[in-house]
GROMACS .gro file of C-alpha atoms in nm:
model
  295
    1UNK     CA    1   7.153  10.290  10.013
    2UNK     CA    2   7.119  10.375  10.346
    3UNK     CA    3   7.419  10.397  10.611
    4UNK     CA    4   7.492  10.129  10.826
    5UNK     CA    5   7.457  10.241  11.196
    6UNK     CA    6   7.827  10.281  11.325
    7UNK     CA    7   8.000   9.974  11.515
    8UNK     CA    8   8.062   9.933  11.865
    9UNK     CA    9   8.333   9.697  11.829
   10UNK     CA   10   8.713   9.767  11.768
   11UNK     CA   11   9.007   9.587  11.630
   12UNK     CA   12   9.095   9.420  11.356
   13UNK     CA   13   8.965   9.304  11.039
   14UNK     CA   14   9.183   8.994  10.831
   15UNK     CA   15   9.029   9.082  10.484
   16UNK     CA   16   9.112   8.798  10.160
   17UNK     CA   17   9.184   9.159   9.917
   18UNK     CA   18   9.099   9.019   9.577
   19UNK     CA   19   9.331   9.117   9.284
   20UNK     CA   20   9.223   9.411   9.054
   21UNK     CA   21   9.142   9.657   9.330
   22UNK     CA   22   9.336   9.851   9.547
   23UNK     CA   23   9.402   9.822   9.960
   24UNK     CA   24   9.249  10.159   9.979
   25UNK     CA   25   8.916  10.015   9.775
   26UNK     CA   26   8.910   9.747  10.091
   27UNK     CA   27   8.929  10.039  10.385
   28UNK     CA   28   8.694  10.271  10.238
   29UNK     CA   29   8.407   9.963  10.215
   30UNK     CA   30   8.508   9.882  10.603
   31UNK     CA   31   8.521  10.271  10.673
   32UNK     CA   32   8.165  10.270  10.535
   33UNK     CA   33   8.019   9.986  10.662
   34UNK     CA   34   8.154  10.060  11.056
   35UNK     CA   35   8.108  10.382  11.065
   36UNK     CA   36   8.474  10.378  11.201
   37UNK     CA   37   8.837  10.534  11.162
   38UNK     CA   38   9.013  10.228  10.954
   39UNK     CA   39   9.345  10.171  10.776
   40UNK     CA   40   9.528   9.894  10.654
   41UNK     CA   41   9.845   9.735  10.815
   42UNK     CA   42  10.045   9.742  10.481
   43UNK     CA   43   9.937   9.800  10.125
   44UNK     CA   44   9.917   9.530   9.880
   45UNK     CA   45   9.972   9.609   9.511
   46UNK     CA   46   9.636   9.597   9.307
   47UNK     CA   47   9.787   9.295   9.081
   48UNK     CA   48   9.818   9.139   9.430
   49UNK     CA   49   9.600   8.915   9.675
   50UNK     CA   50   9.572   8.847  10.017
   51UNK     CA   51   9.629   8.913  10.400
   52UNK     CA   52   9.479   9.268  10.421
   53UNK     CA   53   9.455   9.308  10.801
   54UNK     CA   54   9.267   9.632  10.875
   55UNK     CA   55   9.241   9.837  11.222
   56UNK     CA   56   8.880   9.900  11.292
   57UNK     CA   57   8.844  10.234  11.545
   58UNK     CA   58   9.087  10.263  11.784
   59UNK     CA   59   9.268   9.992  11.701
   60UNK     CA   60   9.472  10.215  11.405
   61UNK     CA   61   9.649  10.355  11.726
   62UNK     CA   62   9.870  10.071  11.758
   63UNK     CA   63   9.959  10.028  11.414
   64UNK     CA   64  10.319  10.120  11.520
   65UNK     CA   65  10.369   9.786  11.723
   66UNK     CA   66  10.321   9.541  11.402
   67UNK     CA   67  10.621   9.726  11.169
   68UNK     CA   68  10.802   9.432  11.252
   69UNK     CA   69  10.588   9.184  11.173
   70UNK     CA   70  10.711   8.847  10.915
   71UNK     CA   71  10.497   8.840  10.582
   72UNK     CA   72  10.455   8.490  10.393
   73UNK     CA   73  10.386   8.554   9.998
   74UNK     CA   74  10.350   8.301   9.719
   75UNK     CA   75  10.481   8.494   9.378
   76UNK     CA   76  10.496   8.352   9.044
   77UNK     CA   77  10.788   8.548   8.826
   78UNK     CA   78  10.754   8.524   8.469
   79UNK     CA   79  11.094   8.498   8.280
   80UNK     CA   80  11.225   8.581   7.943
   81UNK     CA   81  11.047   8.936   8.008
   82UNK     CA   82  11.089   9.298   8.145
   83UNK     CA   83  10.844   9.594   8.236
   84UNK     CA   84  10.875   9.921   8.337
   85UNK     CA   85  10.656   9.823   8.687
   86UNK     CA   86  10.866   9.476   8.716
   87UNK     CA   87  10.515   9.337   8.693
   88UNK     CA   88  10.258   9.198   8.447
   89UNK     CA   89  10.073   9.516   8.428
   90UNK     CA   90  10.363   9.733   8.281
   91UNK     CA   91  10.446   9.759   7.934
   92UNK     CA   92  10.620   9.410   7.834
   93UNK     CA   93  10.965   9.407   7.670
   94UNK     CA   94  11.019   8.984   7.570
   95UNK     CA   95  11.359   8.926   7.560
   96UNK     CA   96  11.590   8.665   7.760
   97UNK     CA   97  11.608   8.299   7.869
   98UNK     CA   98  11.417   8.054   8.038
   99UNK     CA   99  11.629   7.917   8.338
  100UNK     CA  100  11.585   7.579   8.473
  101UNK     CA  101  11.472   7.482   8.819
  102UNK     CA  102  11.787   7.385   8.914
  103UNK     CA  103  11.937   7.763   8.820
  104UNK     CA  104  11.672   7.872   9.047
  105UNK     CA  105  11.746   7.681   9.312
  106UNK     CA  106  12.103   7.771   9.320
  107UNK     CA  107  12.042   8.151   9.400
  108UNK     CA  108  11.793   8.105   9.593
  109UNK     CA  109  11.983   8.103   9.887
  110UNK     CA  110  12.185   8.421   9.822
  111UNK     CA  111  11.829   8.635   9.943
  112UNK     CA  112  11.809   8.499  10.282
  113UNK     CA  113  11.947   8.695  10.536
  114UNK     CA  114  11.952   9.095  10.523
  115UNK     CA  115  11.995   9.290  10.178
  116UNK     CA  116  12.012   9.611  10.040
  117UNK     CA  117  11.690   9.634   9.775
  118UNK     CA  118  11.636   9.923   9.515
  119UNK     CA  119  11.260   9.980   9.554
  120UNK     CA  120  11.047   9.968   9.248
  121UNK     CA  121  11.017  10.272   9.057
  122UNK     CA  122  10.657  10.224   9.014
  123UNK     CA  123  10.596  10.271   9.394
  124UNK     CA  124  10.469  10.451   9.656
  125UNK     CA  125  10.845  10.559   9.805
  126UNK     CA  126  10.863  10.915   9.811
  127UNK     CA  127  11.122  11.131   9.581
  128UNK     CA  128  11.157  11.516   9.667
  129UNK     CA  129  10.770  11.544   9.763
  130UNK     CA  130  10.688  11.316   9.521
  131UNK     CA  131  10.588  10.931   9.450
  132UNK     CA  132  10.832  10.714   9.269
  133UNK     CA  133  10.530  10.623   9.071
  134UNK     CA  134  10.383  10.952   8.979
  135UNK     CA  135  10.689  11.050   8.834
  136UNK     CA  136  10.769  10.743   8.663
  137UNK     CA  137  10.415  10.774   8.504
  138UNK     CA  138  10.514  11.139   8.388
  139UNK     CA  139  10.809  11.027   8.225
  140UNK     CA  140  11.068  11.192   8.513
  141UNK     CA  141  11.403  11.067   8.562
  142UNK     CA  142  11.530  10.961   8.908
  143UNK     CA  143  11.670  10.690   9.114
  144UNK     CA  144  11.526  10.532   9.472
  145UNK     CA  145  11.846  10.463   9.714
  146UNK     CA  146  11.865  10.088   9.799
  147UNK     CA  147  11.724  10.011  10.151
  148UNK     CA  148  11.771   9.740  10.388
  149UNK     CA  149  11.499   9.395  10.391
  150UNK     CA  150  11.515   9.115  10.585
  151UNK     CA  151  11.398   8.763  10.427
  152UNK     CA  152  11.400   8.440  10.617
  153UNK     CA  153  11.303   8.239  10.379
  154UNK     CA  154  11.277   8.122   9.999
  155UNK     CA  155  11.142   7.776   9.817
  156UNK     CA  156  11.098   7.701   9.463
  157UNK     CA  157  10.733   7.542   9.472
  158UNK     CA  158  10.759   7.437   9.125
  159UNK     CA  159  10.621   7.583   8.738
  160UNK     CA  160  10.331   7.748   8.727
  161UNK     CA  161  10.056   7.575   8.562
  162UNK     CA  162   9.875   7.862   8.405
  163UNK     CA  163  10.170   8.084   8.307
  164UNK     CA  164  10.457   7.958   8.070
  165UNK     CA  165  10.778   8.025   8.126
  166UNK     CA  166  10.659   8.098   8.510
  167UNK     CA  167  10.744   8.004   8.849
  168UNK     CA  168  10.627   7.967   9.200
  169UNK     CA  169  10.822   8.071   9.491
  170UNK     CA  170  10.737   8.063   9.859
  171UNK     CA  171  10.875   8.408  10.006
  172UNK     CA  172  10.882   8.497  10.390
  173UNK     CA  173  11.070   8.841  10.437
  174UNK     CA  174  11.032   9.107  10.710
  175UNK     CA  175  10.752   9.480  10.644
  176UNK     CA  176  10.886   9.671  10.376
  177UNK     CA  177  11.058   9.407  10.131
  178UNK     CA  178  10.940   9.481   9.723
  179UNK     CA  179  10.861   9.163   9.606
  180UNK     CA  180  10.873   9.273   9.266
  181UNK     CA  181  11.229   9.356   9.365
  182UNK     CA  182  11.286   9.025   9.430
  183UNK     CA  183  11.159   8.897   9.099
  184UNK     CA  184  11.409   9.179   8.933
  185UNK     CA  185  11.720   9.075   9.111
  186UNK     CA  186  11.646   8.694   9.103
  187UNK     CA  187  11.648   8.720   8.736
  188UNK     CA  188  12.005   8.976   8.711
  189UNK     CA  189  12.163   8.699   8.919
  190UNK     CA  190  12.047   8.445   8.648
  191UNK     CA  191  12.149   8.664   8.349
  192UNK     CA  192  11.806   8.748   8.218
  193UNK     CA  193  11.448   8.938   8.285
  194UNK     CA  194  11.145   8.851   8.460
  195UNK     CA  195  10.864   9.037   8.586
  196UNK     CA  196  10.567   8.972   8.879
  197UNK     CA  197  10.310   8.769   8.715
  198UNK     CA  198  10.116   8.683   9.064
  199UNK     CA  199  10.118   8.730   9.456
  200UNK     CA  200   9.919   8.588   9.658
  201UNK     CA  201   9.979   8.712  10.057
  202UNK     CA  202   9.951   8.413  10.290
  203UNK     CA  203  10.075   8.576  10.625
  204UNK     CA  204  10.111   8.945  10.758
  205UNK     CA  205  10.237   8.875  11.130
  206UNK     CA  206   9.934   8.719  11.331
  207UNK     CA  207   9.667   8.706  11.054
  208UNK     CA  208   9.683   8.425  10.804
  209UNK     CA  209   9.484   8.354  10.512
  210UNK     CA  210   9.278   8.063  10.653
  211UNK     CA  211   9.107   8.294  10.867
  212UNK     CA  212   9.067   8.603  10.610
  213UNK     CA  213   8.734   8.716  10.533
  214UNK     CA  214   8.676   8.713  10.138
  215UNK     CA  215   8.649   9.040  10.020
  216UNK     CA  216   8.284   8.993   9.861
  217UNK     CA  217   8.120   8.909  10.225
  218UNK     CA  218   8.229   9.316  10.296
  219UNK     CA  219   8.037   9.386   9.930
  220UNK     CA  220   7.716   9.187  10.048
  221UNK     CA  221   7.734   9.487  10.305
  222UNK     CA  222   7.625   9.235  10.628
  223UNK     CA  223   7.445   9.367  10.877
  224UNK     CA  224   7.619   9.500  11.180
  225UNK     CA  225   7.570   9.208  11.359
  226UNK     CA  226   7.706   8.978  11.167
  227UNK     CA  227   8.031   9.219  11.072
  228UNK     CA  228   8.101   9.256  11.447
  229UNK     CA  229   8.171   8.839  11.445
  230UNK     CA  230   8.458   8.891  11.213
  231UNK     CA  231   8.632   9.151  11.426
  232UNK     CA  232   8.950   9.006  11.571
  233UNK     CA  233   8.984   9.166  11.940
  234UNK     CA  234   9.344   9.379  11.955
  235UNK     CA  235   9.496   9.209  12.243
  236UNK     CA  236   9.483   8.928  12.108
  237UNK     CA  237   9.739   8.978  11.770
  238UNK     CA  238  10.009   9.180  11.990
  239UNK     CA  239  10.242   9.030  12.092
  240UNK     CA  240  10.294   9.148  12.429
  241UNK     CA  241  10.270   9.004  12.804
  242UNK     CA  242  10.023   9.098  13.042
  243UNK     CA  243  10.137   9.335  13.251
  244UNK     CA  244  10.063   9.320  13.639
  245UNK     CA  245  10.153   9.599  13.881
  246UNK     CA  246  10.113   9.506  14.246
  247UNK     CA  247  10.320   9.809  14.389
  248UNK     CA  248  10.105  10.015  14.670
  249UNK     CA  249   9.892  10.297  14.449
  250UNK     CA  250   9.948  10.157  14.161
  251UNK     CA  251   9.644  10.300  13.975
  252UNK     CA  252   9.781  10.648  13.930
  253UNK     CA  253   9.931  10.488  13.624
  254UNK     CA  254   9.643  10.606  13.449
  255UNK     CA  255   9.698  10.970  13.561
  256UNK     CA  256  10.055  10.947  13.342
  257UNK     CA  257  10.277  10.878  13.672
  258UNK     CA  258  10.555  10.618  13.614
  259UNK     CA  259  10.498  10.300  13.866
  260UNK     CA  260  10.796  10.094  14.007
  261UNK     CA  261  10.783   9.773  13.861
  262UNK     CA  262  10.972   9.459  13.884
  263UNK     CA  263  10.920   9.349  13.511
  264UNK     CA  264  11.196   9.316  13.207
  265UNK     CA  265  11.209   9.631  12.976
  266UNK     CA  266  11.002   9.622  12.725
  267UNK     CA  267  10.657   9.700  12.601
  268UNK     CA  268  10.306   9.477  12.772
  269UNK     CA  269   9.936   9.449  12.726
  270UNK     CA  270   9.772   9.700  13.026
  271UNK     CA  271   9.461   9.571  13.158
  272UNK     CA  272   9.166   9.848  13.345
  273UNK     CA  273   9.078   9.839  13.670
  274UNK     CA  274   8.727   9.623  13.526
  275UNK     CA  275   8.962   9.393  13.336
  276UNK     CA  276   8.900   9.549  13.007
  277UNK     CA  277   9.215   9.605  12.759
  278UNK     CA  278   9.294   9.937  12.836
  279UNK     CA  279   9.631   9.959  12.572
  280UNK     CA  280  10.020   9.906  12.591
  281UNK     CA  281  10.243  10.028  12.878
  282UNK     CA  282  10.627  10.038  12.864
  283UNK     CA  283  10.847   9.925  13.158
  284UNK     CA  284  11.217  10.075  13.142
  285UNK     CA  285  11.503  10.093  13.410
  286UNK     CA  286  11.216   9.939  13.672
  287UNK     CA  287  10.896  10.178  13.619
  288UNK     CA  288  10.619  10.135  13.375
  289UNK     CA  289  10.431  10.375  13.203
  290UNK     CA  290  10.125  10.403  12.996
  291UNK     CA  291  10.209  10.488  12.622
  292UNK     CA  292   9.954  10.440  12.424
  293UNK     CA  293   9.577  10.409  12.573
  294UNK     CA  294   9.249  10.287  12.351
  295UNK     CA  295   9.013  10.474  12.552
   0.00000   0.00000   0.00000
């Protein structure tokens, strides 16, 4: 098939990532069908579905200023059963009780706020060179050191309907939390086992699933066109101010000089001298300076 001409447009794709494939499946079909540099804003698992938001040119430059960003996931934990992946797709070990509702909804509570999680071992964290999940798969021996996850919030939506001894729960934690984690240490607290059985992400900072693009309008491979509607402009998801600079000379900003400027610390939205996003600028102790530019 012939290769799409490359896109003119940058910023940001909300993709609907289907489960069974991988994020990297999802980048490769945007890197293909733009013609563009593209990456994803945080992996999802391939048993998981979702919020994929993908940078589209340029816009991968400013993938350090959404680290911070809240994620919403719905997760359905299966209990009365272990794996080696804390998910469906490892080798199942039954074993364990069934809690109640209730027993869920008493521990709930102790996850909110900020925790020390052991990763899983089937993951992408790196040990000695290595990832956790390559040497898990080889049979290796090692331990991830717990790190520290933020979750706001957690709610019990109820049994599943498709999975027995299953439940739903509404999860909204800060980058960088394991789910599957979750799932582990929900069930230790409860005095039994439980693995992942489904994920579904619903939010990744500005980009909800309501306005995701399903994953098989990217495997239609649309015209340029029509791909180019779907691209979600970059100033427009960070959440910055607008910066204005009024100061005499104020355009040798763009030469690298720091500007005096009357605005809070703190990082804004810089605007060219045509009024075309031109990338962020930081203001601290009363200058501002350009620090990361898009063209």
């Amino acid at each position: 098939m012939k290769k799409p001409p490359k896109i003119k447009t940058f910023g940001f794709l909300n993709v609907d990532k289907p489960s069974g494939i991988v994020s990297s499946a999802v980048v490769n079909k945007i890197k293909w069908l733009t013609g563009a540099p593209s990456g994803h804003l945080g992996t999802l698992d391939p048993l998981a579905s979702g919020v994929l938001p993908v940078g589209v040119g340029n816009a991968t430059r400013l993938f350090d200023y959404f680290l911070n960003k809240k994620k919403e996931y719905i997760a359905e934990f299966t209990f009365g059963v272990s794996s080696d992946t804390l998910d469906s797709t490892g080798t199942l070990v039954y074993g364990g009780e069934i809690p109640s509702a209730q027993e869920i909804e008493r521990v709930l509570p102790e996850f909110i706020g900020e925790n020390l999680q052991i990763p899983p071992k089937y993951s992408a964290k790196s040990v000695g060179g290595k990832r956790g999940y390559e040497l898990a798969r080889a049979g290796v021996e090692f331990e991830l050191a717990p790190k520290k996850v933020q979750i706001y919030e957690t709610q019990l939506l109820g049994k599943s309907e498709n999975t027995k001894n299953a439940y739903k729960i509404k999860i909204v934690c800060g980058g960088g939390t394991y789910i599957r984690s979750i799932g582990r240490d929900l069930a230790e607290k409860l005095g039994t086992n439980a693995v992942m059985s489904y994920l579904r992400r619903t939010q990744s900072g500005a980009f909800g699933i309501e306005n995701a693009v399903p994953f098989s309008f990217l495997e239609s491979d649309p015209p340029i066109d029509e791909l180019e509607k779907y691209i979600i402009p970059t100033e427009s998801v960070l959440p910055f101010e607008r910066l204005e600079l009024t100061c005499p000379r104020w355009e040798k900003i763009f030469n690298g000089v720091s500007i005096p400027c009357d605005c809070a610390d703190g990082e804004y939205k810089f605007y060219n001298l045509d009024g075309s996003f031109y990338g962020v600028a930081e203001v601290k102790d009363g200058k501002a300076k350009l620090k990361t530019k898009l063209c």
